[in-house]
Amino acid sequence: MPPLNNKTGQLTSPISSDRTESPSIADLDSRSKRESGITASSPMRLRMEAFIKEQQSAIVSALQELDGKTFRADAWERPNGGGGTSCVLQDGNVFEKAGVNTSIVYGTLPRSAIQKMRVNHKALDPDLESLEFFAAGISMVLHPHNPMAPTVHLNYRYFETMDANGEGKAWWFGGGTDLTPSYLFDEDAIHFHRTIMEACEKHDKDYFPRFKKWCDKYFFIPHRGESRGVGGIFFDDLDEEEKDQEQLFSFVQDCLGAFLPSYIPIIKKRKDMPYGPKEKEWQQVRRGRYVEFNLVHDRGTSFGLSTPGARVESILMSLPLTARWMYMHETEKGSKEERLLNVLRKPVDWV
């Protein structure tokens, strides 16, 4: 006979001891990492996660050595699986603000999101009501004190949809890096682009010109009629229609590995150059443009802020510590400031 409920006096049904919730995909992945580690045969999502964490450590270590101050590292977890580490340096010796973040997200896509993604990924089943997904990315922005030293940004990411058992279905890579100087030194732009070009050409001769053009188009500020910076590369939604998964993972690895050689020689050369109040003011005006693009036009910022449970402090890490908006600001004719604006209004092929 079923037992009585002590409070109501009514019969209750016994709960079977074998009724347990099945582990989530995040739980299964955590168990796999604990028991087997991550190898070349592991799912791509785990290999990408391991890679970006390794790169975050290497980049932070190199930047700390350059700046002389230590990054603050905040590790955080998401309730539904995943998490990340935000490494941020403020008021350093070289960098006014620098951030190198990694994030791992497990979640569920609603039908509306699936339909939207099918525009670029026909492999997604349009009849599903929901779909499990995984996203991993590394994002970095460096804002130096010295106006002669350029701001730089990078982001590399991997997205995957999965069935209930964690088997990968649709997948794609995205990312890029771009340089944003306040004062333009042609040799810096050439070095930056040449280093990235060499990484691209290991995989496809068409990648660099194609992704440089995409970068110039993506980082354009329509309401200002100018680009955010002098370019770099940008790509998104690279899947099996582009190349196979291993080839694209290798491409992303080489691009991310090219960051330190592309930027460290530039910042070492510019970080101690002399400057005055006029140059600092112009840097602050350009920082204002940077803020405008990130908050108004950047898809990554928009996606991050609209994701339930998002860590807002990490998403807005990209914004500079200081910026300036001056009413009807104009540059002097023939000045270095005007030359930069001319380049931003008409992108240059540096290599």
Coordinates of C-alpha atoms in Angstrom, one line a residue:
M1 CA 0.0 0.0 0.0
P2 CA 1.4 3.5 -0.9
P3 CA 2.5 5.5 2.2
L4 CA 0.5 8.3 3.7
N5 CA 1.5 11.9 3.4
N6 CA 2.1 13.1 7.0
K7 CA 0.8 16.6 6.3
T8 CA -2.3 15.8 4.2
G9 CA -3.2 12.3 5.2
Q10 CA -3.5 11.4 1.5
L11 CA -1.9 8.5 -0.3
T12 CA 1.2 9.4 -2.2
S13 CA 3.0 7.5 -5.0
P14 CA 6.5 6.2 -4.3
I15 CA 9.3 7.8 -6.3
S16 CA 11.3 5.2 -8.2
S17 CA 15.0 5.3 -7.2
D18 CA 16.1 4.9 -10.8
R19 CA 14.5 8.1 -12.0
T20 CA 17.5 10.4 -12.4
E21 CA 18.1 13.3 -14.8
S22 CA 20.3 12.4 -17.7
P23 CA 23.6 14.4 -17.6
S24 CA 23.9 17.5 -19.8
I25 CA 26.3 17.8 -22.6
A26 CA 28.4 20.1 -20.5
D27 CA 28.5 17.4 -17.8
L28 CA 29.5 14.7 -20.3
D29 CA 32.3 17.0 -21.6
S30 CA 33.6 17.7 -18.1
R31 CA 33.7 14.0 -17.4
S32 CA 35.5 13.3 -20.6
K33 CA 38.1 15.9 -19.9
R34 CA 38.6 14.5 -16.4
E35 CA 38.9 10.9 -17.4
S36 CA 40.6 11.0 -20.8
G37 CA 42.0 14.5 -21.2
I38 CA 41.9 16.2 -24.6
T39 CA 43.6 14.6 -27.5
A40 CA 43.6 14.8 -31.3
S41 CA 40.6 12.5 -31.4
S42 CA 38.5 14.6 -28.9
P43 CA 35.5 16.5 -30.2
M44 CA 36.5 19.8 -31.9
R45 CA 34.7 21.8 -29.2
L46 CA 37.1 20.5 -26.6
R47 CA 40.2 21.0 -28.7
M48 CA 39.2 24.6 -29.5
E49 CA 38.5 25.2 -25.8
A50 CA 42.0 23.9 -24.8
F51 CA 43.7 25.9 -27.6
I52 CA 42.2 29.3 -26.7
K53 CA 43.0 28.8 -23.0
E54 CA 46.7 28.0 -24.0
Q55 CA 46.8 31.1 -26.1
Q56 CA 45.2 33.3 -23.5
S57 CA 48.0 32.2 -21.1
A58 CA 50.7 32.9 -23.6
I59 CA 49.4 36.3 -24.6
V60 CA 48.8 37.5 -21.0
S61 CA 52.3 36.3 -20.1
A62 CA 53.9 38.3 -22.9
L63 CA 51.9 41.4 -22.2
Q64 CA 52.7 41.3 -18.5
E65 CA 56.4 41.1 -19.3
L66 CA 56.0 44.1 -21.6
D67 CA 53.9 46.2 -19.2
G68 CA 55.5 45.3 -15.9
K69 CA 52.2 45.0 -14.1
T70 CA 50.0 42.0 -13.5
F71 CA 46.6 41.2 -15.1
R72 CA 43.6 40.6 -12.8
A73 CA 42.2 37.2 -13.7
D74 CA 38.5 36.5 -12.9
A75 CA 37.3 32.9 -13.5
W76 CA 33.5 32.6 -13.8
E77 CA 31.0 29.8 -14.5
R78 CA 27.7 29.7 -16.3
P79 CA 24.7 28.0 -14.6
N80 CA 24.0 25.8 -17.7
G81 CA 27.5 24.8 -18.4
G82 CA 30.7 26.5 -19.4
G83 CA 32.3 29.7 -18.2
G84 CA 35.5 31.6 -18.8
T85 CA 38.3 33.7 -17.6
S86 CA 38.6 37.4 -17.9
C87 CA 42.1 38.8 -17.7
V88 CA 42.1 42.6 -17.4
L89 CA 44.9 45.2 -16.8
Q90 CA 43.9 48.8 -16.0
D91 CA 46.3 51.7 -15.5
G92 CA 49.4 49.8 -16.4
N93 CA 52.7 51.2 -17.4
V94 CA 52.1 50.7 -21.1
F95 CA 48.4 49.9 -21.3
E96 CA 45.6 52.2 -20.1
K97 CA 43.4 49.1 -20.4
A98 CA 44.0 45.6 -21.7
G99 CA 41.8 42.6 -21.7
V100 CA 42.2 39.0 -22.8
N101 CA 39.1 36.9 -22.3
T102 CA 38.1 33.4 -23.0
S103 CA 34.5 32.2 -22.8
I104 CA 32.8 28.8 -23.1
V105 CA 29.0 28.6 -23.6
Y106 CA 26.6 25.7 -23.6
G107 CA 23.0 26.5 -24.4
T108 CA 19.9 25.9 -26.4
L109 CA 18.9 27.6 -29.6
P110 CA 15.1 28.4 -30.0
R111 CA 13.5 27.7 -33.3
S112 CA 13.7 31.4 -34.3
A113 CA 17.5 31.4 -33.9
I114 CA 17.8 28.2 -35.9
Q115 CA 15.8 29.7 -38.8
K116 CA 18.0 32.8 -38.7
M117 CA 21.2 30.7 -38.8
R118 CA 20.0 28.6 -41.7
V119 CA 20.7 31.6 -44.0
N120 CA 24.4 30.7 -43.8
H121 CA 24.2 27.1 -42.7
K122 CA 21.8 25.0 -44.7
A123 CA 22.8 21.8 -42.7
L124 CA 20.7 23.0 -39.8
D125 CA 17.3 21.1 -39.6
P126 CA 14.6 23.7 -40.1
D127 CA 11.9 21.6 -38.4
L128 CA 13.6 21.4 -34.9
E129 CA 11.9 23.4 -32.1
S130 CA 15.2 23.8 -30.3
L131 CA 18.9 22.7 -30.6
E132 CA 21.8 22.3 -28.2
F133 CA 24.8 24.5 -29.0
F134 CA 28.4 25.2 -27.9
A135 CA 30.4 28.3 -28.4
A136 CA 34.1 29.0 -27.5
G137 CA 36.0 32.1 -28.2
I138 CA 39.0 34.3 -27.2
S139 CA 38.7 38.0 -27.4
M140 CA 41.3 40.7 -26.8
V141 CA 41.5 44.5 -26.9
L142 CA 44.6 46.5 -26.0
H143 CA 44.4 50.3 -25.4
P144 CA 47.9 51.8 -24.8
H145 CA 48.5 55.0 -22.9
N146 CA 50.7 56.5 -25.6
P147 CA 48.7 58.0 -28.6
M148 CA 51.5 56.9 -30.9
A149 CA 50.9 53.3 -30.0
P150 CA 47.9 51.7 -31.8
T151 CA 45.0 49.9 -30.2
V152 CA 44.6 46.3 -31.4
H153 CA 41.8 43.8 -31.3
L154 CA 41.4 40.1 -32.0
N155 CA 38.7 37.5 -31.7
Y156 CA 38.7 33.9 -32.7
R157 CA 35.7 31.6 -32.1
Y158 CA 34.1 28.3 -32.8
F159 CA 30.3 27.4 -32.8
E160 CA 28.8 24.0 -32.9
T161 CA 25.3 22.5 -32.7
M162 CA 24.8 19.1 -31.2
D163 CA 22.2 16.4 -30.7
A164 CA 21.0 15.3 -27.2
N165 CA 24.0 12.9 -27.0
G166 CA 26.6 15.5 -27.7
E167 CA 27.3 14.5 -31.3
G168 CA 28.4 17.5 -33.3
K169 CA 26.1 18.5 -36.2
A170 CA 26.6 21.9 -37.9
W171 CA 29.8 23.9 -37.0
W172 CA 31.7 26.9 -38.1
F173 CA 34.7 29.1 -37.3
G174 CA 35.0 32.9 -37.2
G175 CA 37.4 35.6 -36.2
G176 CA 40.0 38.1 -37.1
T177 CA 42.3 40.9 -35.9
D178 CA 42.6 44.6 -36.7
L179 CA 44.8 47.6 -35.9
T180 CA 43.4 50.9 -34.8
P181 CA 46.1 53.7 -34.6
S182 CA 45.5 57.3 -33.6
Y183 CA 48.6 58.3 -35.5
L184 CA 49.5 56.4 -38.6
F185 CA 52.9 54.9 -39.2
D186 CA 52.9 53.1 -42.5
E187 CA 55.6 50.7 -41.5
D188 CA 53.5 49.5 -38.6
A189 CA 50.5 48.9 -40.8
I190 CA 52.6 47.1 -43.3
H191 CA 54.3 44.9 -40.6
F192 CA 50.9 44.0 -39.0
H193 CA 49.3 43.1 -42.3
R194 CA 52.3 41.2 -43.7
T195 CA 52.5 39.0 -40.6
I196 CA 48.8 38.1 -40.9
M197 CA 49.2 37.6 -44.6
E198 CA 51.9 35.0 -44.1
A199 CA 49.7 33.1 -41.7
C200 CA 46.8 33.1 -44.2
E201 CA 48.9 32.1 -47.1
K202 CA 49.9 28.8 -45.4
H203 CA 46.4 27.7 -46.1
D204 CA 44.9 29.6 -49.1
K205 CA 46.4 32.3 -51.2
D206 CA 43.0 33.9 -51.5
Y207 CA 42.3 34.2 -47.8
F208 CA 44.2 37.3 -47.0
P209 CA 42.8 39.6 -49.8
R210 CA 39.4 38.2 -49.2
F211 CA 39.4 38.6 -45.4
K212 CA 41.2 42.0 -45.5
K213 CA 38.3 43.3 -47.7
W214 CA 35.8 41.7 -45.3
C215 CA 37.5 43.4 -42.4
D216 CA 37.4 46.9 -44.1
K217 CA 33.7 46.4 -44.7
Y218 CA 32.8 45.0 -41.3
F219 CA 34.6 47.6 -39.2
F220 CA 33.1 50.5 -41.1
I221 CA 31.1 53.1 -39.0
P222 CA 28.3 54.1 -41.3
H223 CA 27.2 57.2 -39.4
R224 CA 30.7 58.6 -39.5
G225 CA 31.6 57.5 -43.0
E226 CA 34.9 56.0 -41.9
S227 CA 36.5 52.8 -40.8
R228 CA 37.3 52.1 -37.1
G229 CA 40.9 51.3 -38.0
V230 CA 43.4 50.6 -40.8
G231 CA 42.4 47.0 -41.3
G232 CA 43.5 43.4 -40.7
I233 CA 41.4 40.4 -41.4
F234 CA 37.8 39.3 -40.6
F235 CA 35.9 36.2 -41.4
D236 CA 32.8 34.4 -40.2
D237 CA 30.7 31.3 -40.8
L238 CA 33.6 29.2 -42.3
D239 CA 32.2 25.6 -42.4
E240 CA 32.5 22.5 -44.5
E241 CA 31.6 24.4 -47.6
E242 CA 34.9 26.3 -47.2
K243 CA 37.3 23.5 -46.1
D244 CA 37.1 20.5 -43.8
Q245 CA 37.1 21.0 -40.0
E246 CA 40.8 20.1 -39.5
Q247 CA 42.0 22.5 -42.1
L248 CA 40.0 25.4 -40.7
F249 CA 41.1 24.7 -37.2
S250 CA 44.7 24.7 -38.4
F251 CA 44.1 28.0 -40.1
V252 CA 42.6 29.6 -36.9
Q253 CA 45.6 28.3 -34.9
D254 CA 48.1 29.9 -37.2
C255 CA 46.2 33.2 -37.3
L256 CA 46.0 33.4 -33.5
G257 CA 49.6 32.3 -33.2
A258 CA 50.6 35.3 -35.5
F259 CA 49.2 37.9 -33.1
L260 CA 52.3 38.4 -30.8
P261 CA 54.7 38.6 -33.8
S262 CA 52.4 41.1 -35.5
Y263 CA 51.9 43.5 -32.6
I264 CA 54.7 43.2 -30.0
P265 CA 57.4 44.8 -32.3
I266 CA 55.0 47.8 -32.9
I267 CA 54.1 48.5 -29.3
K268 CA 57.8 48.2 -28.3
K269 CA 58.7 50.8 -30.9
R270 CA 55.9 53.3 -30.0
K271 CA 55.2 53.0 -26.3
D272 CA 57.8 55.5 -25.2
M273 CA 57.6 58.1 -28.0
P274 CA 57.1 61.7 -26.9
Y275 CA 53.6 63.3 -27.1
G276 CA 51.7 66.3 -25.8
P277 CA 48.1 67.3 -24.8
K278 CA 47.1 67.7 -28.5
E279 CA 48.0 64.1 -29.4
K280 CA 46.3 62.8 -26.2
E281 CA 43.1 64.8 -27.1
W282 CA 43.1 63.2 -30.6
Q283 CA 43.6 59.8 -29.2
Q284 CA 40.5 60.3 -26.9
V285 CA 38.5 61.4 -29.9
R286 CA 39.5 58.3 -31.8
R287 CA 38.6 56.2 -28.8
G288 CA 35.2 57.7 -28.9
R289 CA 34.8 56.3 -32.4
Y290 CA 35.9 53.0 -31.1
V291 CA 33.1 53.0 -28.5
E292 CA 30.5 54.1 -31.1
F293 CA 31.3 51.1 -33.3
N294 CA 31.4 48.6 -30.5
L295 CA 28.1 49.6 -29.0
V296 CA 26.1 50.4 -32.1
H297 CA 27.4 48.1 -34.9
D298 CA 29.4 45.2 -33.5
R299 CA 27.5 41.9 -33.8
G300 CA 29.6 40.2 -31.1
T301 CA 28.8 42.8 -28.5
S302 CA 25.1 42.7 -29.5
F303 CA 25.0 38.9 -29.3
G304 CA 26.8 38.9 -26.0
L305 CA 24.5 41.4 -24.3
S306 CA 21.4 39.6 -25.5
T307 CA 22.5 36.2 -24.3
P308 CA 20.7 35.2 -21.0
G309 CA 23.1 35.0 -18.1
A310 CA 25.8 37.0 -20.0
R311 CA 28.7 38.4 -18.1
V312 CA 28.4 42.1 -19.0
E313 CA 31.7 43.2 -17.4
S314 CA 33.5 40.7 -19.7
I315 CA 31.6 41.8 -22.8
L316 CA 32.3 45.5 -22.2
M317 CA 35.9 44.8 -21.5
S318 CA 36.6 46.0 -25.0
L319 CA 35.7 49.6 -24.2
P320 CA 38.6 52.0 -23.4
L321 CA 39.0 53.4 -19.9
T322 CA 38.7 57.0 -21.2
A323 CA 37.3 58.5 -24.4
R324 CA 36.1 61.9 -25.6
W325 CA 33.4 63.4 -27.7
M326 CA 34.0 67.0 -28.9
Y327 CA 31.2 68.9 -30.7
M328 CA 32.0 69.6 -34.4
H329 CA 35.6 68.5 -34.0
E330 CA 37.7 69.2 -37.1
T331 CA 41.2 68.3 -38.0
E332 CA 43.7 70.8 -39.4
K333 CA 44.4 70.7 -43.1
G334 CA 47.6 68.8 -44.0
S335 CA 47.9 67.5 -40.4
K336 CA 48.8 63.9 -39.3
E337 CA 45.3 63.7 -37.9
E338 CA 43.8 64.5 -41.3
R339 CA 46.0 62.0 -43.0
L340 CA 44.6 59.2 -40.7
L341 CA 41.0 60.3 -41.5
N342 CA 41.8 60.1 -45.2
V343 CA 43.0 56.5 -44.9
L344 CA 40.0 55.6 -42.7
R345 CA 37.6 57.0 -45.4
K346 CA 39.3 55.1 -48.2
P347 CA 40.9 51.8 -47.0
V348 CA 44.5 51.0 -48.1
D349 CA 45.9 47.6 -49.2
W350 CA 49.1 47.7 -47.1
V351 CA 50.8 44.6 -48.6

